Every structure is written in C-alpha cells, then in structure tokens.
PDB file of C-alpha atoms in Angstrom:
ATOM      1  CA  MET A   1      23.334  20.111  -5.630  1.00  0.00           C
ATOM      2  CA  GLU A   2      25.981  17.450  -6.263  1.00  0.00           C
ATOM      3  CA  SER A   3      27.448  17.999  -2.798  1.00  0.00           C
ATOM      4  CA  ILE A   4      24.154  17.350  -0.977  1.00  0.00           C
ATOM      5  CA  GLY A   5      24.131  13.878   0.552  1.00  0.00           C
ATOM      6  CA  VAL A   6      20.968  11.815  -0.046  1.00  0.00           C
ATOM      7  CA  LEU A   7      20.505   8.474   1.721  1.00  0.00           C
ATOM      8  CA  MET A   8      18.371   5.980  -0.217  1.00  0.00           C
ATOM      9  CA  ALA A   9      16.960   3.576   2.373  1.00  0.00           C
ATOM     10  CA  CYS A  10      16.491   0.499   0.169  1.00  0.00           C
ATOM     11  CA  PRO A  11      16.267  -0.512  -3.516  1.00  0.00           C
ATOM     12  CA  MET A  12      13.174   1.103  -5.026  1.00  0.00           C
ATOM     13  CA  ASN A  13      13.305   2.044  -8.672  1.00  0.00           C
ATOM     14  CA  SER A  14      16.209   2.174 -11.124  1.00  0.00           C
ATOM     15  CA  TYR A  15      14.970   5.382 -12.736  1.00  0.00           C
ATOM     16  CA  LEU A  16      14.717   7.118  -9.346  1.00  0.00           C
ATOM     17  CA  GLU A  17      18.139   5.834  -8.344  1.00  0.00           C
ATOM     18  CA  GLN A  18      19.708   7.166 -11.553  1.00  0.00           C
ATOM     19  CA  GLN A  19      18.028  10.563 -11.220  1.00  0.00           C
ATOM     20  CA  LEU A  20      19.206  10.894  -7.624  1.00  0.00           C
ATOM     21  CA  GLU A  21      22.742   9.956  -8.619  1.00  0.00           C
ATOM     22  CA  ASN A  22      22.699  12.522 -11.432  1.00  0.00           C
ATOM     23  CA  ARG A  23      21.709  15.343  -9.077  1.00  0.00           C
ATOM     24  CA  PHE A  24      23.005  14.541  -5.600  1.00  0.00           C
ATOM     25  CA  LYS A  25      25.674  12.635  -3.704  1.00  0.00           C
ATOM     26  CA  LEU A  26      23.796   9.366  -3.393  1.00  0.00           C
ATOM     27  CA  PHE A  27      24.361   6.837  -0.609  1.00  0.00           C
ATOM     28  CA  ARG A  28      22.751   3.396  -0.990  1.00  0.00           C
ATOM     29  CA  PHE A  29      22.021   2.333   2.597  1.00  0.00           C
ATOM     30  CA  TRP A  30      21.238  -1.301   1.762  1.00  0.00           C
ATOM     31  CA  THR A  31      24.756  -1.851   0.436  1.00  0.00           C
ATOM     32  CA  VAL A  32      26.379  -0.780   3.710  1.00  0.00           C
ATOM     33  CA  PRO A  33      27.486  -3.736   5.887  1.00  0.00           C
ATOM     34  CA  ASP A  34      28.110  -1.728   9.079  1.00  0.00           C
ATOM     35  CA  LYS A  35      25.326   0.825   9.202  1.00  0.00           C
ATOM     36  CA  SER A  36      26.269   2.340  12.570  1.00  0.00           C
ATOM     37  CA  SER A  37      29.824   3.110  11.447  1.00  0.00           C
ATOM     38  CA  PHE A  38      28.555   4.443   8.138  1.00  0.00           C
ATOM     39  CA  LEU A  39      26.130   6.844   9.821  1.00  0.00           C
ATOM     40  CA  ALA A  40      28.803   8.023  12.227  1.00  0.00           C
ATOM     41  CA  SER A  41      31.135   8.738   9.301  1.00  0.00           C
ATOM     42  CA  HIS A  42      28.553  10.502   7.118  1.00  0.00           C
ATOM     43  CA  LYS A  43      26.281  12.152   9.678  1.00  0.00           C
ATOM     44  CA  ASP A  44      27.349  15.663   8.654  1.00  0.00           C
ATOM     45  CA  SER A  45      26.920  15.163   4.913  1.00  0.00           C
ATOM     46  CA  ILE A  46      23.493  13.471   4.676  1.00  0.00           C
ATOM     47  CA  GLN A  47      20.756  16.091   4.393  1.00  0.00           C
ATOM     48  CA  ALA A  48      17.956  13.997   2.857  1.00  0.00           C
ATOM     49  CA  VAL A  49      16.526  10.500   3.164  1.00  0.00           C
ATOM     50  CA  VAL A  50      14.482   8.794   0.452  1.00  0.00           C
ATOM     51  CA  GLY A  51      12.285   5.972   1.751  1.00  0.00           C
ATOM     52  CA  ASN A  52       9.280   3.940   0.652  1.00  0.00           C
ATOM     53  CA  ALA A  53       6.679   1.490   1.969  1.00  0.00           C
ATOM     54  CA  PHE A  54       9.393  -0.903   3.184  1.00  0.00           C
ATOM     55  CA  ALA A  55      12.022   1.384   4.706  1.00  0.00           C
ATOM     56  CA  GLY A  56      11.933   5.027   5.728  1.00  0.00           C
ATOM     57  CA  ALA A  57      13.237   7.108   8.599  1.00  0.00           C
ATOM     58  CA  ASP A  58      12.625   5.920  12.151  1.00  0.00           C
ATOM     59  CA  ALA A  59      13.603   7.828  15.286  1.00  0.00           C
ATOM     60  CA  MET A  60      16.977   6.085  15.514  1.00  0.00           C
ATOM     61  CA  LEU A  61      17.968   7.064  11.960  1.00  0.00           C
ATOM     62  CA  ILE A  62      16.728  10.618  12.419  1.00  0.00           C
ATOM     63  CA  GLU A  63      18.725  11.017  15.630  1.00  0.00           C
ATOM     64  CA  ALA A  64      21.831   9.692  13.877  1.00  0.00           C
ATOM     65  CA  LEU A  65      21.635  12.362  11.158  1.00  0.00           C
ATOM     66  CA  PRO A  66      21.897  15.839  12.749  1.00  0.00           C
ATOM     67  CA  LYS A  67      22.008  17.596   9.356  1.00  0.00           C
ATOM     68  CA  LEU A  68      18.872  15.881   8.040  1.00  0.00           C
ATOM     69  CA  GLU A  69      16.455  18.397   6.500  1.00  0.00           C
ATOM     70  CA  ILE A  70      13.933  16.360   4.503  1.00  0.00           C
ATOM     71  CA  VAL A  71      12.511  12.841   4.186  1.00  0.00           C
ATOM     72  CA  ALA A  72      10.962  12.144   0.782  1.00  0.00           C
ATOM     73  CA  SER A  73       8.802   9.032   0.577  1.00  0.00           C
ATOM     74  CA  PHE A  74       8.561   7.115  -2.705  1.00  0.00           C
ATOM     75  CA  SER A  75       5.091   6.066  -1.555  1.00  0.00           C
ATOM     76  CA  VAL A  76       1.821   7.600  -0.423  1.00  0.00           C
ATOM     77  CA  GLY A  77       2.015   5.760   2.907  1.00  0.00           C
ATOM     78  CA  LEU A  78       3.979   7.294   5.756  1.00  0.00           C
ATOM     79  CA  ASP A  79       4.013   4.499   8.318  1.00  0.00           C
ATOM     80  CA  LYS A  80       7.773   3.935   7.932  1.00  0.00           C
ATOM     81  CA  ILE A  81       8.541   7.542   8.902  1.00  0.00           C
ATOM     82  CA  ASP A  82       8.516   8.834  12.475  1.00  0.00           C
ATOM     83  CA  LEU A  83       6.405  11.914  11.756  1.00  0.00           C
ATOM     84  CA  ALA A  84       6.426  13.094  15.386  1.00  0.00           C
ATOM     85  CA  LYS A  85      10.224  13.068  15.467  1.00  0.00           C
ATOM     86  CA  CYS A  86      10.358  14.920  12.144  1.00  0.00           C
ATOM     87  CA  LYS A  87       8.003  17.607  13.454  1.00  0.00           C
ATOM     88  CA  GLU A  88      10.015  17.895  16.649  1.00  0.00           C
ATOM     89  CA  LYS A  89      13.233  18.484  14.704  1.00  0.00           C
ATOM     90  CA  GLY A  90      11.757  20.640  11.950  1.00  0.00           C
ATOM     91  CA  ILE A  91      12.440  18.038   9.252  1.00  0.00           C
ATOM     92  CA  ARG A  92      10.234  18.297   6.187  1.00  0.00           C
ATOM     93  CA  VAL A  93       8.378  15.225   4.903  1.00  0.00           C
ATOM     94  CA  THR A  94       6.864  14.594   1.473  1.00  0.00           C
ATOM     95  CA  ASN A  95       5.104  11.669  -0.196  1.00  0.00           C
ATOM     96  CA  THR A  96       3.689  10.790  -3.624  1.00  0.00           C
ATOM     97  CA  PRO A  97      -0.119  11.130  -3.501  1.00  0.00           C
ATOM     98  CA  ASP A  98      -2.445  11.314  -6.519  1.00  0.00           C
ATOM     99  CA  VAL A  99      -0.025   9.912  -9.096  1.00  0.00           C
ATOM    100  CA  LEU A 100      -0.588   6.330  -7.877  1.00  0.00           C
ATOM    101  CA  THR A 101      -4.318   6.580  -7.145  1.00  0.00           C
ATOM    102  CA  GLU A 102      -5.558   5.226 -10.477  1.00  0.00           C
ATOM    103  CA  ASP A 103      -3.221   2.233 -10.588  1.00  0.00           C
ATOM    104  CA  VAL A 104      -4.046   1.147  -7.041  1.00  0.00           C
ATOM    105  CA  ALA A 105      -7.780   1.514  -7.698  1.00  0.00           C
ATOM    106  CA  ASP A 106      -7.459  -0.461 -10.943  1.00  0.00           C
ATOM    107  CA  LEU A 107      -5.685  -3.238  -9.070  1.00  0.00           C
ATOM    108  CA  ALA A 108      -8.383  -3.347  -6.384  1.00  0.00           C
ATOM    109  CA  ILE A 109     -11.024  -3.988  -9.035  1.00  0.00           C
ATOM    110  CA  GLY A 110      -8.732  -6.533 -10.667  1.00  0.00           C
ATOM    111  CA  LEU A 111      -8.433  -8.400  -7.371  1.00  0.00           C
ATOM    112  CA  MET A 112     -12.210  -8.431  -6.938  1.00  0.00           C
ATOM    113  CA  LEU A 113     -12.645  -9.967 -10.390  1.00  0.00           C
ATOM    114  CA  ALA A 114      -9.738 -12.355  -9.911  1.00  0.00           C
ATOM    115  CA  VAL A 115     -11.124 -13.715  -6.641  1.00  0.00           C
ATOM    116  CA  LEU A 116     -14.797 -13.925  -7.596  1.00  0.00           C
ATOM    117  CA  ARG A 117     -14.240 -15.253 -11.125  1.00  0.00           C
ATOM    118  CA  LYS A 118     -11.229 -17.380 -10.084  1.00  0.00           C
ATOM    119  CA  LEU A 119      -9.113 -15.983 -12.911  1.00  0.00           C
ATOM    120  CA  CYS A 120      -5.773 -17.255 -11.596  1.00  0.00           C
ATOM    121  CA  GLU A 121      -7.139 -20.716 -10.864  1.00  0.00           C
ATOM    122  CA  SER A 122      -8.821 -20.838 -14.295  1.00  0.00           C
ATOM    123  CA  ASP A 123      -5.523 -19.960 -15.934  1.00  0.00           C
ATOM    124  CA  ARG A 124      -3.797 -22.809 -14.091  1.00  0.00           C
ATOM    125  CA  PHE A 125      -6.654 -25.135 -15.099  1.00  0.00           C
ATOM    126  CA  VAL A 126      -5.997 -24.466 -18.787  1.00  0.00           C
ATOM    127  CA  ARG A 127      -2.194 -24.599 -18.521  1.00  0.00           C
ATOM    128  CA  SER A 128      -2.285 -27.928 -16.681  1.00  0.00           C
ATOM    129  CA  GLY A 129      -4.323 -29.574 -19.450  1.00  0.00           C
ATOM    130  CA  LYS A 130      -7.278 -30.268 -17.138  1.00  0.00           C
ATOM    131  CA  TRP A 131      -9.713 -28.570 -19.545  1.00  0.00           C
ATOM    132  CA  LYS A 132      -9.459 -31.626 -21.796  1.00  0.00           C
ATOM    133  CA  SER A 133     -10.988 -33.684 -18.998  1.00  0.00           C
ATOM    134  CA  GLY A 134     -13.979 -31.442 -18.327  1.00  0.00           C
ATOM    135  CA  GLN A 135     -15.316 -27.947 -17.800  1.00  0.00           C
ATOM    136  CA  TYR A 136     -14.142 -25.623 -15.041  1.00  0.00           C
ATOM    137  CA  VAL A 137     -16.382 -25.001 -12.023  1.00  0.00           C
ATOM    138  CA  LEU A 138     -18.877 -22.142 -12.015  1.00  0.00           C
ATOM    139  CA  THR A 139     -17.710 -18.960 -10.304  1.00  0.00           C
ATOM    140  CA  THR A 140     -19.348 -15.915  -8.690  1.00  0.00           C
ATOM    141  CA  LYS A 141     -20.746 -12.816 -10.382  1.00  0.00           C
ATOM    142  CA  PHE A 142     -19.112  -9.464  -9.580  1.00  0.00           C
ATOM    143  CA  THR A 143     -21.644  -7.032 -11.065  1.00  0.00           C
ATOM    144  CA  GLY A 144     -24.076  -5.819  -8.428  1.00  0.00           C
ATOM    145  CA  LYS A 145     -22.106  -6.976  -5.413  1.00  0.00           C
ATOM    146  CA  ARG A 146     -22.220  -4.654  -2.362  1.00  0.00           C
ATOM    147  CA  VAL A 147     -18.800  -3.059  -1.951  1.00  0.00           C
ATOM    148  CA  GLY A 148     -17.768  -1.626   1.425  1.00  0.00           C
ATOM    149  CA  ILE A 149     -14.681   0.570   1.603  1.00  0.00           C
ATOM    150  CA  ILE A 150     -12.629   1.355   4.714  1.00  0.00           C
ATOM    151  CA  GLY A 151     -11.145   4.796   4.102  1.00  0.00           C
ATOM    152  CA  LEU A 152     -12.775   7.029   1.522  1.00  0.00           C
ATOM    153  CA  GLY A 153      -9.753   9.122   0.591  1.00  0.00           C
ATOM    154  CA  ARG A 154      -8.313   9.530  -2.904  1.00  0.00           C
ATOM    155  CA  ILE A 155      -7.836   5.808  -3.494  1.00  0.00           C
ATOM    156  CA  GLY A 156     -11.078   4.795  -1.775  1.00  0.00           C
ATOM    157  CA  MET A 157     -13.070   7.213  -3.927  1.00  0.00           C
ATOM    158  CA  ALA A 158     -11.365   5.982  -7.098  1.00  0.00           C
ATOM    159  CA  ILE A 159     -12.263   2.397  -6.191  1.00  0.00           C
ATOM    160  CA  ALA A 160     -15.859   3.421  -5.479  1.00  0.00           C
ATOM    161  CA  LYS A 161     -16.229   5.105  -8.880  1.00  0.00           C
ATOM    162  CA  ARG A 162     -14.917   2.028 -10.661  1.00  0.00           C
ATOM    163  CA  ALA A 163     -17.134  -0.337  -8.690  1.00  0.00           C
ATOM    164  CA  GLU A 164     -20.160   1.833  -9.514  1.00  0.00           C
ATOM    165  CA  ALA A 165     -19.525   1.086 -13.185  1.00  0.00           C
ATOM    166  CA  PHE A 166     -20.265  -2.557 -12.278  1.00  0.00           C
ATOM    167  CA  SER A 167     -23.574  -1.500 -10.667  1.00  0.00           C
ATOM    168  CA  CYS A 168     -22.180  -2.161  -7.195  1.00  0.00           C
ATOM    169  CA  PRO A 169     -23.871  -0.369  -4.278  1.00  0.00           C
ATOM    170  CA  ILE A 170     -21.166   1.453  -2.312  1.00  0.00           C
ATOM    171  CA  SER A 171     -20.887   1.972   1.441  1.00  0.00           C
ATOM    172  CA  TYR A 172     -17.987   3.102   3.571  1.00  0.00           C
ATOM    173  CA  TYR A 173     -16.432   3.627   6.968  1.00  0.00           C
ATOM    174  CA  SER A 174     -14.113   6.492   7.861  1.00  0.00           C
ATOM    175  CA  ARG A 175     -13.238   8.376  11.032  1.00  0.00           C
ATOM    176  CA  THR A 176     -16.061  10.821  10.323  1.00  0.00           C
ATOM    177  CA  GLU A 177     -19.030  10.744   7.994  1.00  0.00           C
ATOM    178  CA  LYS A 178     -18.652  12.764   4.796  1.00  0.00           C
ATOM    179  CA  PRO A 179     -21.967  14.617   4.339  1.00  0.00           C
ATOM    180  CA  GLU A 180     -21.127  15.562   0.752  1.00  0.00           C
ATOM    181  CA  ILE A 181     -20.751  11.893  -0.234  1.00  0.00           C
ATOM    182  CA  LYS A 182     -23.834  10.035  -1.463  1.00  0.00           C
ATOM    183  CA  TYR A 183     -22.614   6.591  -0.358  1.00  0.00           C
ATOM    184  CA  LYS A 184     -24.053   4.868   2.719  1.00  0.00           C
ATOM    185  CA  TYR A 185     -21.968   5.478   5.854  1.00  0.00           C
ATOM    186  CA  TYR A 186     -21.530   2.960   8.669  1.00  0.00           C
ATOM    187  CA  PRO A 187     -20.147   4.136  12.035  1.00  0.00           C
ATOM    188  CA  SER A 188     -18.075   0.987  12.603  1.00  0.00           C
ATOM    189  CA  VAL A 189     -16.057  -1.446  10.499  1.00  0.00           C
ATOM    190  CA  VAL A 190     -18.066  -4.378  11.894  1.00  0.00           C
ATOM    191  CA  GLU A 191     -21.341  -2.822  10.699  1.00  0.00           C
ATOM    192  CA  LEU A 192     -19.808  -2.119   7.306  1.00  0.00           C
ATOM    193  CA  ALA A 193     -18.571  -5.691   6.999  1.00  0.00           C
ATOM    194  CA  ALA A 194     -21.987  -7.074   7.940  1.00  0.00           C
ATOM    195  CA  ASN A 195     -23.603  -5.074   5.151  1.00  0.00           C
ATOM    196  CA  CYS A 196     -21.328  -5.754   2.186  1.00  0.00           C
ATOM    197  CA  ASP A 197     -20.190  -8.639   0.004  1.00  0.00           C
ATOM    198  CA  ILE A 198     -16.720  -7.261  -0.683  1.00  0.00           C
ATOM    199  CA  LEU A 199     -14.774  -5.339   1.974  1.00  0.00           C
ATOM    200  CA  VAL A 200     -11.890  -3.186   0.733  1.00  0.00           C
ATOM    201  CA  VAL A 201      -9.109  -1.848   2.961  1.00  0.00           C
ATOM    202  CA  ALA A 202      -8.015   1.512   1.534  1.00  0.00           C
ATOM    203  CA  CYS A 203      -7.131   3.567   4.613  1.00  0.00           C
ATOM    204  CA  ALA A 204      -3.804   4.811   5.936  1.00  0.00           C
ATOM    205  CA  LEU A 205      -1.969   2.648   8.448  1.00  0.00           C
ATOM    206  CA  THR A 206      -2.072   4.292  11.864  1.00  0.00           C
ATOM    207  CA  THR A 207      -2.199   3.102  15.467  1.00  0.00           C
ATOM    208  CA  GLU A 208      -5.999   3.153  15.207  1.00  0.00           C
ATOM    209  CA  THR A 209      -6.164   1.125  11.969  1.00  0.00           C
ATOM    210  CA  HIS A 210      -3.596  -1.519  12.964  1.00  0.00           C
ATOM    211  CA  HIS A 211      -5.471  -4.868  12.796  1.00  0.00           C
ATOM    212  CA  VAL A 212      -8.672  -3.040  11.851  1.00  0.00           C
ATOM    213  CA  ILE A 213      -9.543  -6.340  10.177  1.00  0.00           C
ATOM    214  CA  ASN A 214      -9.865  -8.716  13.137  1.00  0.00           C
ATOM    215  CA  ARG A 215     -11.868 -11.847  13.892  1.00  0.00           C
ATOM    216  CA  GLU A 216     -15.057  -9.895  14.644  1.00  0.00           C
ATOM    217  CA  VAL A 217     -14.890  -8.062  11.310  1.00  0.00           C
ATOM    218  CA  ILE A 218     -14.069 -11.244   9.393  1.00  0.00           C
ATOM    219  CA  ASP A 219     -16.979 -13.098  10.986  1.00  0.00           C
ATOM    220  CA  ALA A 220     -19.292 -10.192  10.134  1.00  0.00           C
ATOM    221  CA  LEU A 221     -18.165 -10.386   6.499  1.00  0.00           C
ATOM    222  CA  GLY A 222     -18.925 -14.085   6.573  1.00  0.00           C
ATOM    223  CA  PRO A 223     -18.435 -17.254   4.502  1.00  0.00           C
ATOM    224  CA  LYS A 224     -19.574 -15.616   1.261  1.00  0.00           C
ATOM    225  CA  GLY A 225     -17.688 -12.378   1.807  1.00  0.00           C
ATOM    226  CA  VAL A 226     -14.437 -11.315   0.156  1.00  0.00           C
ATOM    227  CA  LEU A 227     -11.674  -9.187   1.671  1.00  0.00           C
ATOM    228  CA  ILE A 228      -9.515  -6.995  -0.575  1.00  0.00           C
ATOM    229  CA  ASN A 229      -6.417  -5.371   0.937  1.00  0.00           C
ATOM    230  CA  ILE A 230      -4.521  -2.774  -1.108  1.00  0.00           C
ATOM    231  CA  GLY A 231      -3.648  -0.737   1.990  1.00  0.00           C
ATOM    232  CA  ARG A 232      -0.942  -2.091   4.270  1.00  0.00           C
ATOM    233  CA  GLY A 233      -0.357  -5.605   5.587  1.00  0.00           C
ATOM    234  CA  PRO A 234      -0.691  -4.712   9.299  1.00  0.00           C
ATOM    235  CA  HIS A 235      -4.248  -3.520   8.678  1.00  0.00           C
ATOM    236  CA  VAL A 236      -5.135  -7.217   8.885  1.00  0.00           C
ATOM    237  CA  ASP A 237      -4.692  -9.634  11.768  1.00  0.00           C
ATOM    238  CA  GLU A 238      -3.028 -12.149   9.472  1.00  0.00           C
ATOM    239  CA  PRO A 239      -3.327 -15.317  11.627  1.00  0.00           C
ATOM    240  CA  GLU A 240      -7.057 -14.625  12.022  1.00  0.00           C
ATOM    241  CA  LEU A 241      -7.405 -14.130   8.258  1.00  0.00           C
ATOM    242  CA  VAL A 242      -5.561 -17.360   7.512  1.00  0.00           C
ATOM    243  CA  SER A 243      -7.663 -19.402   9.932  1.00  0.00           C
ATOM    244  CA  ALA A 244     -10.900 -17.890   8.581  1.00  0.00           C
ATOM    245  CA  LEU A 245      -9.949 -18.785   5.006  1.00  0.00           C
ATOM    246  CA  VAL A 246      -8.800 -22.297   5.898  1.00  0.00           C
ATOM    247  CA  GLU A 247     -11.958 -22.904   7.948  1.00  0.00           C
ATOM    248  CA  HIS A 248     -14.201 -21.377   5.249  1.00  0.00           C
ATOM    249  CA  ARG A 249     -15.507 -18.717   7.621  1.00  0.00           C
ATOM    250  CA  LEU A 250     -14.499 -16.205   4.942  1.00  0.00           C
ATOM    251  CA  GLY A 251     -15.311 -16.648   1.274  1.00  0.00           C
ATOM    252  CA  GLY A 252     -12.096 -15.328  -0.241  1.00  0.00           C
ATOM    253  CA  ALA A 253      -9.390 -12.693  -0.244  1.00  0.00           C
ATOM    254  CA  GLY A 254      -7.387 -10.616  -2.702  1.00  0.00           C
ATOM    255  CA  LEU A 255      -4.175  -9.421  -1.051  1.00  0.00           C
ATOM    256  CA  ASP A 256      -1.540  -7.058  -2.423  1.00  0.00           C
ATOM    257  CA  VAL A 257       0.064  -6.491   0.987  1.00  0.00           C
ATOM    258  CA  PHE A 258       1.083  -8.646   3.937  1.00  0.00           C
ATOM    259  CA  GLU A 259       1.922  -8.135   7.578  1.00  0.00           C
ATOM    260  CA  HIS A 260       5.567  -9.208   7.369  1.00  0.00           C
ATOM    261  CA  GLU A 261       6.543  -8.625   3.744  1.00  0.00           C
ATOM    262  CA  PRO A 262       8.036 -10.336   1.869  1.00  0.00           C
ATOM    263  CA  GLU A 263       7.058 -13.233   4.149  1.00  0.00           C
ATOM    264  CA  VAL A 264       3.624 -14.645   3.290  1.00  0.00           C
ATOM    265  CA  PRO A 265       1.806 -17.329   5.318  1.00  0.00           C
ATOM    266  CA  GLU A 266       2.384 -20.605   3.482  1.00  0.00           C
ATOM    267  CA  GLU A 267      -1.094 -21.795   4.444  1.00  0.00           C
ATOM    268  CA  LEU A 268      -2.430 -19.396   1.797  1.00  0.00           C
ATOM    269  CA  PHE A 269      -0.474 -20.964  -1.063  1.00  0.00           C
ATOM    270  CA  GLY A 270      -2.747 -23.959  -1.481  1.00  0.00           C
ATOM    271  CA  LEU A 271      -6.046 -22.064  -1.325  1.00  0.00           C
ATOM    272  CA  ASP A 272      -7.953 -21.473  -4.575  1.00  0.00           C
ATOM    273  CA  ASN A 273     -10.098 -18.693  -3.070  1.00  0.00           C
ATOM    274  CA  VAL A 274      -7.136 -16.384  -2.500  1.00  0.00           C
ATOM    275  CA  VAL A 275      -5.199 -14.191  -4.943  1.00  0.00           C
ATOM    276  CA  LEU A 276      -1.757 -13.092  -3.742  1.00  0.00           C
ATOM    277  CA  LEU A 277       0.249 -10.215  -5.209  1.00  0.00           C
ATOM    278  CA  PRO A 278       3.733  -8.933  -4.230  1.00  0.00           C
ATOM    279  CA  HIS A 279       2.754  -5.358  -3.207  1.00  0.00           C
ATOM    280  CA  VAL A 280       2.438  -4.029  -6.754  1.00  0.00           C
ATOM    281  CA  GLY A 281      -0.478  -1.612  -6.337  1.00  0.00           C
ATOM    282  CA  SER A 282       1.407   1.246  -7.970  1.00  0.00           C
ATOM    283  CA  GLY A 283       3.678  -1.044  -9.962  1.00  0.00           C
ATOM    284  CA  THR A 284       3.397   0.251 -13.497  1.00  0.00           C
ATOM    285  CA  VAL A 285       6.216   1.834 -15.474  1.00  0.00           C
ATOM    286  CA  GLU A 286       4.245   5.034 -15.941  1.00  0.00           C
ATOM    287  CA  THR A 287       3.262   5.523 -12.317  1.00  0.00           C
ATOM    288  CA  ARG A 288       6.615   4.607 -10.810  1.00  0.00           C
ATOM    289  CA  GLN A 289       8.292   7.177 -13.077  1.00  0.00           C
ATOM    290  CA  ALA A 290       5.747   9.813 -12.046  1.00  0.00           C
ATOM    291  CA  MET A 291       6.369   8.959  -8.390  1.00  0.00           C
ATOM    292  CA  ALA A 292      10.129   9.216  -8.910  1.00  0.00           C
ATOM    293  CA  ASP A 293       9.742  12.592 -10.615  1.00  0.00           C
ATOM    294  CA  LEU A 294       7.709  13.788  -7.645  1.00  0.00           C
ATOM    295  CA  VAL A 295      10.403  12.666  -5.184  1.00  0.00           C
ATOM    296  CA  ILE A 296      13.067  14.488  -7.223  1.00  0.00           C
ATOM    297  CA  GLY A 297      10.834  17.557  -7.564  1.00  0.00           C
ATOM    298  CA  ASN A 298      10.305  17.759  -3.816  1.00  0.00           C
ATOM    299  CA  LEU A 299      14.020  17.411  -3.054  1.00  0.00           C
ATOM    300  CA  GLU A 300      14.967  20.055  -5.600  1.00  0.00           C
ATOM    301  CA  ALA A 301      12.265  22.406  -4.359  1.00  0.00           C
ATOM    302  CA  HIS A 302      13.475  22.049  -0.774  1.00  0.00           C
ATOM    303  CA  PHE A 303      17.137  22.691  -1.492  1.00  0.00           C
ATOM    304  CA  LEU A 304      16.301  25.586  -3.830  1.00  0.00           C
ATOM    305  CA  LYS A 305      14.139  26.987  -1.005  1.00  0.00           C
ATOM    306  CA  LYS A 306      10.962  26.766  -3.066  1.00  0.00           C
ATOM    307  CA  PRO A 307       7.542  25.475  -1.887  1.00  0.00           C
ATOM    308  CA  LEU A 308       7.367  21.696  -1.642  1.00  0.00           C
ATOM    309  CA  LEU A 309       5.149  19.970  -4.212  1.00  0.00           C
ATOM    310  CA  THR A 310       3.484  17.521  -1.805  1.00  0.00           C
ATOM    311  CA  PRO A 311       4.285  18.518   1.781  1.00  0.00           C
ATOM    312  CA  VAL A 312       3.191  16.360   4.707  1.00  0.00           C
ATOM    313  CA  VAL A 313       5.285  17.958   7.449  1.00  0.00           C
TER     314      VAL A 313
END
C-alpha cells in the first residue's frame, strides 16, 4: 500500500501520523504553502483523505482529487465532510464512533461538577494564597439536579447513565421520541430547557442543529441553569451565550467546543461561572490511539477490498 497517496488534512495525532507514514504515501496538507498547485500536481496519486473535527473534505477538495476513493474521519463528527458530494461521486466515508463515547461522557460530567462546584476557581483561590485570608464561597450541589440532554445517541446515553449515578432525573430532546427509553421526552429544545437545571448539547451538527442553543433556549434555561456543550461550537449562538452569561441571565456554562475554534470570546475569560476547555472531549492517550487504529483499519479494509469497519457512506 506504500504507493497509495493519503492526504492528511491537518495535524491530529503523532501516532496516527506515524502509522499512516508506515503504510501509505503520506502528504501533510498543512505544510503545503501553495495548496492549489500541490493538488494539481498530486491529483492522480491521492486516493484517500484523513480529516477530523477541524478539517476534512469539502466540495472543492473533493472536486480537485479525481482519484479520491475514501475519506476517513479521525472524529465521530462529520460536519467537515461534504457527505452529499461523497455520495454523488461514490466516495466512501468512515468515522470513529464508540471508541470515544466514554471519554466524552466522562468529560461532560466533569464539566457539570467543575461549573457547579467551581473547581477551577477554587483551585485558583488556593494557588493565589487567598485561602489564608478566609474561606471560599459556598457552591452548588450537583446530585439530584435535573439533566436535559439534546441528542440521545451513543454519547447522550452514556452521559445519562453517568448522571443517573448522581440521582439526577434525566430528560431529553431528539428528532423523534424513543419509546424504548424510560427518560422523559420533550418535543422541543425550549421545553427541555425550561424543565432542567443542566442542559447538555450532545447531538450531531447539522443544518437543523446549527444554533440550536439560541436566546429563547437560554432564557428558558434561566439564571440558575447551566449549559454544557461537548458537541460542536456552532450548536450555540455564541454572542447570545456570552451576553446571557455577562448579564447573569444564565447561571453558568461548561464548554469544550467553540464556534470559531481556536478563537474564544475574550469576554468569557474573566467569568468565574464558566469552565473553558480546548476541545479535548476524546483527548486521552488511550482513546486517541483507538481512534487512530480505527482510521488505519478502515483505510486498509477499503484498499484490500474488505468491508469497512465503521462505514458512513
């Protein structure tokens, strides 16, 4: 397979990069100064693209690579891949579901605890020496809080199970009600927000879910409510979120993703009711290696004409 050209869209994971280089003819797209000339020169040798949550395969890239056969995403999300164009051209698409579910769900619970119990702010309080001058402020209990989840897929269900261990009543919104699920269903995100203390975004990013968290939803969640986003940044109308937090119309937020990563609204930096993470939901050594192995497994399966491990298209 050493002659098969694989285009890696951006830096992702050193283990994945090494494994790709060991097996294929690897091209690192982010190192190319003139991308148009590069694509024109290598259009007949690149048969696969490896992308992730930050860079994938849009229509322009797909059109520039006539020999492209497969796009393998080092992510569960597919919003950086033009799926319609891939279907039109018969290009296979894979992602990395399941292997990252537990880590993302763990992080969601961690964000809930960090926001409600002010863990990050408490840490800074101790490090700054302020403890010597008095006790830290009281915080908010997590156990028993009503948790509403937008998107009850693999990750949403994993979050629900963990929250249940804290005696949290669970409710959810999804495109359709799931009769086999015991949790309370609400037919709109606004109704869900109005009936929970913590609202978790765990759905896929689509045209329908873009800015699913808007002013109406935020106001329904209210000044004691907490928003947790481990989905995608564009799920949230970020200016509305910022203004709600600054004006105390929303109680707090735990954010692993942002609308224009790696740019983060500076207004959030000074707020003690917000916990900010650099999109690390699946960021453990173990999970990233499992994701990389799945990307490699899908590429090898495709070029050996075997069934794909996690096909999307």
